[in-house]
Protein backbone atom coordinates (compact mmCIF):
# COMPACT_ATOMS: atom_id res chain seq x y z
CA MET A 1 44.00 48.16 16.01
CA PHE A 2 40.91 45.95 16.36
CA ASN A 3 41.55 42.36 15.77
CA ASP A 4 38.35 40.53 14.58
CA ALA A 5 40.10 37.26 13.47
CA PHE A 6 39.21 34.08 15.36
CA GLY A 7 42.35 33.25 17.61
CA TRP A 8 43.47 30.93 20.29
CA SER A 9 42.20 33.34 23.25
CA ASP A 10 38.82 33.05 21.55
CA LEU A 11 39.06 29.08 21.73
CA VAL A 12 40.32 29.48 25.61
CA PHE A 13 37.19 31.74 26.05
CA MET A 14 34.89 29.13 24.51
CA LEU A 15 36.33 26.23 26.55
CA THR A 16 35.89 28.39 29.68
CA GLY A 17 32.15 28.46 28.54
CA THR A 18 32.27 24.70 28.12
CA LEU A 19 33.21 24.31 31.56
CA ASN A 20 30.66 26.15 32.84
CA THR A 21 28.26 23.88 30.78
CA LEU A 22 29.87 20.70 32.21
CA ALA A 23 29.11 22.03 36.01
CA LEU A 24 25.45 22.89 35.01
CA THR A 25 25.11 19.42 33.50
CA ALA A 26 26.97 17.62 36.35
CA TRP A 27 24.87 19.22 39.12
CA ALA A 28 21.62 18.90 37.26
CA VAL A 29 22.31 15.39 36.85
CA ILE A 30 23.52 14.02 40.24
CA ILE A 31 20.48 16.09 41.75
CA GLY A 32 18.02 15.13 39.28
CA THR A 33 18.94 11.56 39.29
CA VAL A 34 18.88 11.42 42.93
CA VAL A 35 15.41 13.02 43.37
CA GLY A 36 14.27 11.03 40.15
CA VAL A 37 15.10 7.89 41.50
CA PHE A 38 13.46 8.53 44.96
CA LEU A 39 10.24 9.58 43.29
CA GLY A 40 10.47 6.91 40.58
CA LEU A 41 10.35 4.21 43.86
CA LEU A 42 8.00 6.03 45.53
CA ARG A 43 5.39 5.96 42.46
CA THR A 44 5.76 2.16 42.29
CA VAL A 45 4.60 1.67 45.98
CA VAL A 46 2.33 4.14 46.81
CA PRO A 47 -1.44 4.30 46.30
CA THR A 48 -2.79 5.09 43.13
CA SER A 49 -4.16 8.44 44.58
CA VAL A 50 -0.56 9.71 45.58
CA ASN A 51 0.65 8.16 42.30
CA ALA A 52 -1.72 10.22 40.34
CA LEU A 53 -0.76 13.58 42.35
CA ILE A 54 2.96 12.87 42.01
CA GLY A 55 2.44 12.56 38.23
CA ALA A 56 0.50 15.70 38.02
CA ILE A 57 2.97 17.64 39.66
CA LEU A 58 5.79 16.06 37.29
CA ASP A 59 4.13 16.97 34.41
CA VAL A 60 4.26 20.79 34.96
CA PRO A 61 8.23 20.56 34.49
CA ARG A 62 8.03 18.21 31.53
CA SER A 63 5.08 20.21 29.79
CA VAL A 64 6.14 23.73 30.16
CA PRO A 65 9.00 24.79 28.04
CA LEU A 66 12.45 24.81 29.66
CA LEU A 67 13.09 28.39 28.56
CA ILE A 68 9.89 29.66 30.13
CA GLN A 69 10.87 27.71 33.59
CA ILE A 70 14.22 29.32 33.70
CA VAL A 71 13.30 33.10 33.16
CA LEU A 72 10.17 32.93 35.59
CA VAL A 73 12.35 31.11 38.29
CA ASN A 74 14.99 33.81 37.85
CA SER A 75 12.33 36.45 37.80
CA PHE A 76 10.47 35.59 40.93
CA LYS A 77 13.57 34.39 42.98
CA SER A 78 13.72 37.80 44.58
CA VAL A 79 10.28 38.12 45.09
CA ILE A 80 10.11 34.99 47.41
CA GLY A 81 13.35 36.00 49.25
CA LEU A 82 15.93 33.90 47.48
CA ASP A 83 19.34 35.39 47.11
CA TRP A 84 20.23 32.90 44.26
CA SER A 85 22.99 33.59 41.47
CA ALA A 86 22.05 33.06 38.15
CA PHE A 87 24.08 29.78 38.01
CA THR A 88 22.30 28.65 40.90
CA VAL A 89 18.82 29.24 39.05
CA GLY A 90 20.04 27.27 36.13
CA CYS A 91 21.09 24.36 38.52
CA VAL A 92 17.86 23.97 40.38
CA VAL A 93 15.58 24.44 37.18
CA LEU A 94 17.46 22.13 35.18
CA ALA A 95 17.67 19.40 37.82
CA ILE A 96 13.89 19.51 38.37
CA TYR A 97 13.53 19.31 34.60
CA MET A 98 16.14 16.23 34.93
CA ALA A 99 14.16 14.90 38.07
CA ALA A 100 10.73 14.84 36.10
CA TYR A 101 12.19 12.65 33.15
CA CYS A 102 14.32 10.60 35.54
CA THR A 103 11.42 9.64 37.58
CA GLU A 104 9.33 8.27 34.61
CA VAL A 105 12.58 6.53 33.65
CA VAL A 106 12.97 4.56 36.88
CA ARG A 107 9.35 3.94 37.39
CA SER A 108 8.80 2.56 34.11
CA GLY A 109 12.13 0.30 34.30
CA ILE A 110 10.68 -0.95 37.73
CA SER A 111 7.25 -1.52 36.09
CA SER A 112 8.69 -3.68 33.40
CA VAL A 113 9.80 -6.45 35.61
CA PRO A 114 7.08 -8.94 35.45
CA PHE A 115 5.01 -9.50 38.39
CA THR A 116 5.05 -13.20 38.13
CA THR A 117 9.27 -12.88 38.48
CA ARG A 118 8.64 -10.77 41.81
CA ARG A 119 6.16 -13.38 43.10
CA ALA A 120 8.50 -16.11 42.38
CA ALA A 121 11.39 -14.68 44.41
CA ARG A 122 9.36 -13.89 47.15
CA SER A 123 8.03 -17.57 47.31
CA LEU A 124 11.80 -18.47 47.39
CA GLY A 125 11.85 -16.78 50.77
CA MET A 126 13.32 -13.53 49.56
CA THR A 127 12.46 -10.51 51.57
CA TYR A 128 11.06 -7.24 49.57
CA TRP A 129 14.74 -5.69 49.46
CA GLN A 130 16.27 -8.87 48.56
CA ASP A 131 13.63 -9.27 45.71
CA PHE A 132 14.60 -5.65 44.87
CA ARG A 133 18.12 -5.82 44.81
CA LEU A 134 18.79 -9.36 43.56
CA VAL A 135 15.91 -9.56 40.65
CA VAL A 136 14.29 -6.15 40.22
CA PHE A 137 17.28 -3.67 40.27
CA PRO A 138 19.28 -5.89 37.57
CA MET A 139 16.50 -5.99 35.33
CA ALA A 140 15.17 -2.69 35.84
CA LEU A 141 18.71 -1.37 35.27
CA ARG A 142 18.60 -2.76 31.55
CA VAL A 143 15.68 -1.00 30.57
CA SER A 144 16.31 2.25 32.46
CA LEU A 145 19.73 3.18 31.78
CA PRO A 146 19.94 3.74 27.91
CA SER A 147 16.85 5.97 28.56
CA TRP A 148 18.58 7.71 31.29
CA ILE A 149 21.51 8.66 29.10
CA GLY A 150 19.43 9.77 26.60
CA VAL A 151 18.05 12.17 29.27
CA VAL A 152 21.52 13.28 30.44
CA LEU A 153 22.47 13.99 26.65
CA GLY A 154 19.29 16.26 26.30
CA VAL A 155 20.10 18.07 29.43
CA LEU A 156 23.38 18.83 28.56
CA LYS A 157 22.33 20.24 25.30
CA ASP A 158 19.52 22.33 27.06
CA THR A 159 21.98 24.00 28.90
CA SER A 160 22.15 26.58 26.44
CA ILE A 161 19.16 28.06 27.40
CA VAL A 162 20.48 29.50 30.37
CA LEU A 163 22.10 32.12 28.34
CA TRP A 164 19.19 33.99 28.55
CA ILE A 165 19.67 34.68 32.31
CA GLY A 166 23.47 35.74 31.64
CA ILE A 167 25.31 32.55 32.39
CA ILE A 168 28.26 32.51 29.92
CA GLU A 169 27.97 28.87 28.91
CA LEU A 170 29.32 27.31 25.65
CA LEU A 171 26.56 28.68 23.44
CA ARG A 172 26.92 32.22 25.06
CA SER A 173 30.52 32.48 24.76
CA SER A 174 30.11 31.61 21.05
CA GLN A 175 27.67 34.34 20.32
CA ILE A 176 30.07 36.53 22.00
CA ILE A 177 32.89 35.86 19.93
CA VAL A 178 30.41 36.22 16.73
CA THR A 179 29.57 39.71 17.59
CA ARG A 180 33.22 40.44 17.91
CA THR A 181 34.41 38.62 14.90
CA GLN A 182 31.65 38.48 12.52
CA GLN A 183 32.46 34.86 11.74
CA PRO A 184 29.39 32.71 12.47
CA ILE A 185 30.03 29.92 10.51
CA LEU A 186 33.36 29.19 11.89
CA VAL A 187 32.73 30.02 15.52
CA LEU A 188 29.49 27.87 15.45
CA THR A 189 31.45 25.09 13.65
CA VAL A 190 33.80 24.97 16.61
CA ALA A 191 31.07 25.27 19.13
CA GLY A 192 29.09 22.33 17.58
CA LEU A 193 32.71 20.20 17.49
CA ILE A 194 32.82 20.74 21.04
CA TYR A 195 29.19 19.57 21.86
CA PHE A 196 30.08 16.69 19.58
CA VAL A 197 33.32 15.66 21.54
CA ILE A 198 31.46 15.80 24.86
CA CYS A 199 28.13 13.99 23.71
CA PHE A 200 29.40 11.55 21.22
CA PRO A 201 31.14 9.21 23.78
CA ILE A 202 28.32 9.16 26.21
CA ALA A 203 25.73 8.24 22.99
CA ARG A 204 27.89 5.43 21.85
CA LEU A 205 28.24 4.19 25.49
CA GLY A 206 24.29 4.00 25.96
CA GLY A 207 24.58 2.22 22.39
CA ARG A 208 26.69 -0.34 23.29
CA LEU A 209 24.92 -1.10 26.71
CA GLU A 210 21.71 -1.46 24.98
CA ALA A 211 23.31 -3.46 22.42
CA LYS A 212 25.22 -5.66 24.78
CA TRP A 213 22.10 -6.42 26.94
CA SER A 214 19.88 -7.14 24.14
CA LYS A 215 21.91 -10.11 23.45
CA GLN A 216 21.68 -11.62 26.75
């Protein structure tokens, strides 16, 4: 007899989808942060024309809805000869999306350090890298880290969009169970709780760091 009740096996299936959500987030955050830090630093030292070009390129992933980016990349990958799985497509698109926002977070953090502070450091005999490591980086980190955490949370929740290309992450696994059990309120409540358990500690960490640094 067909069993339409939400059971332990369904919860396990949702947790398996959660692992895919976390894996997508981890890859996107790692790659996107590395690229974003590099581009953010680059935008602070290159000429204005080059900076404007980089900014214009990064405006594309920030301006086009993420769903459209994922569907287009997944559709055209074979046209350009890329044998990528749906998971790889999701990771790449989310990483580019993360990098676009992380670049601006890093650039704004570095730009927030007063020029007079940097000039004073150089007048004390510091090299460029000593000035950056001992003066700029600690000050920029205080400005950038809370914003970076916010971007990470956004990417984590945006992983739900990859269900459109067939990846069974948390939301997609929830939809499959809803179709079988016809219990959308219960299933989506469980999914929401899982998202909350993942996101709440990260959000609290960002809030605590921001409050701690604002008092210093």
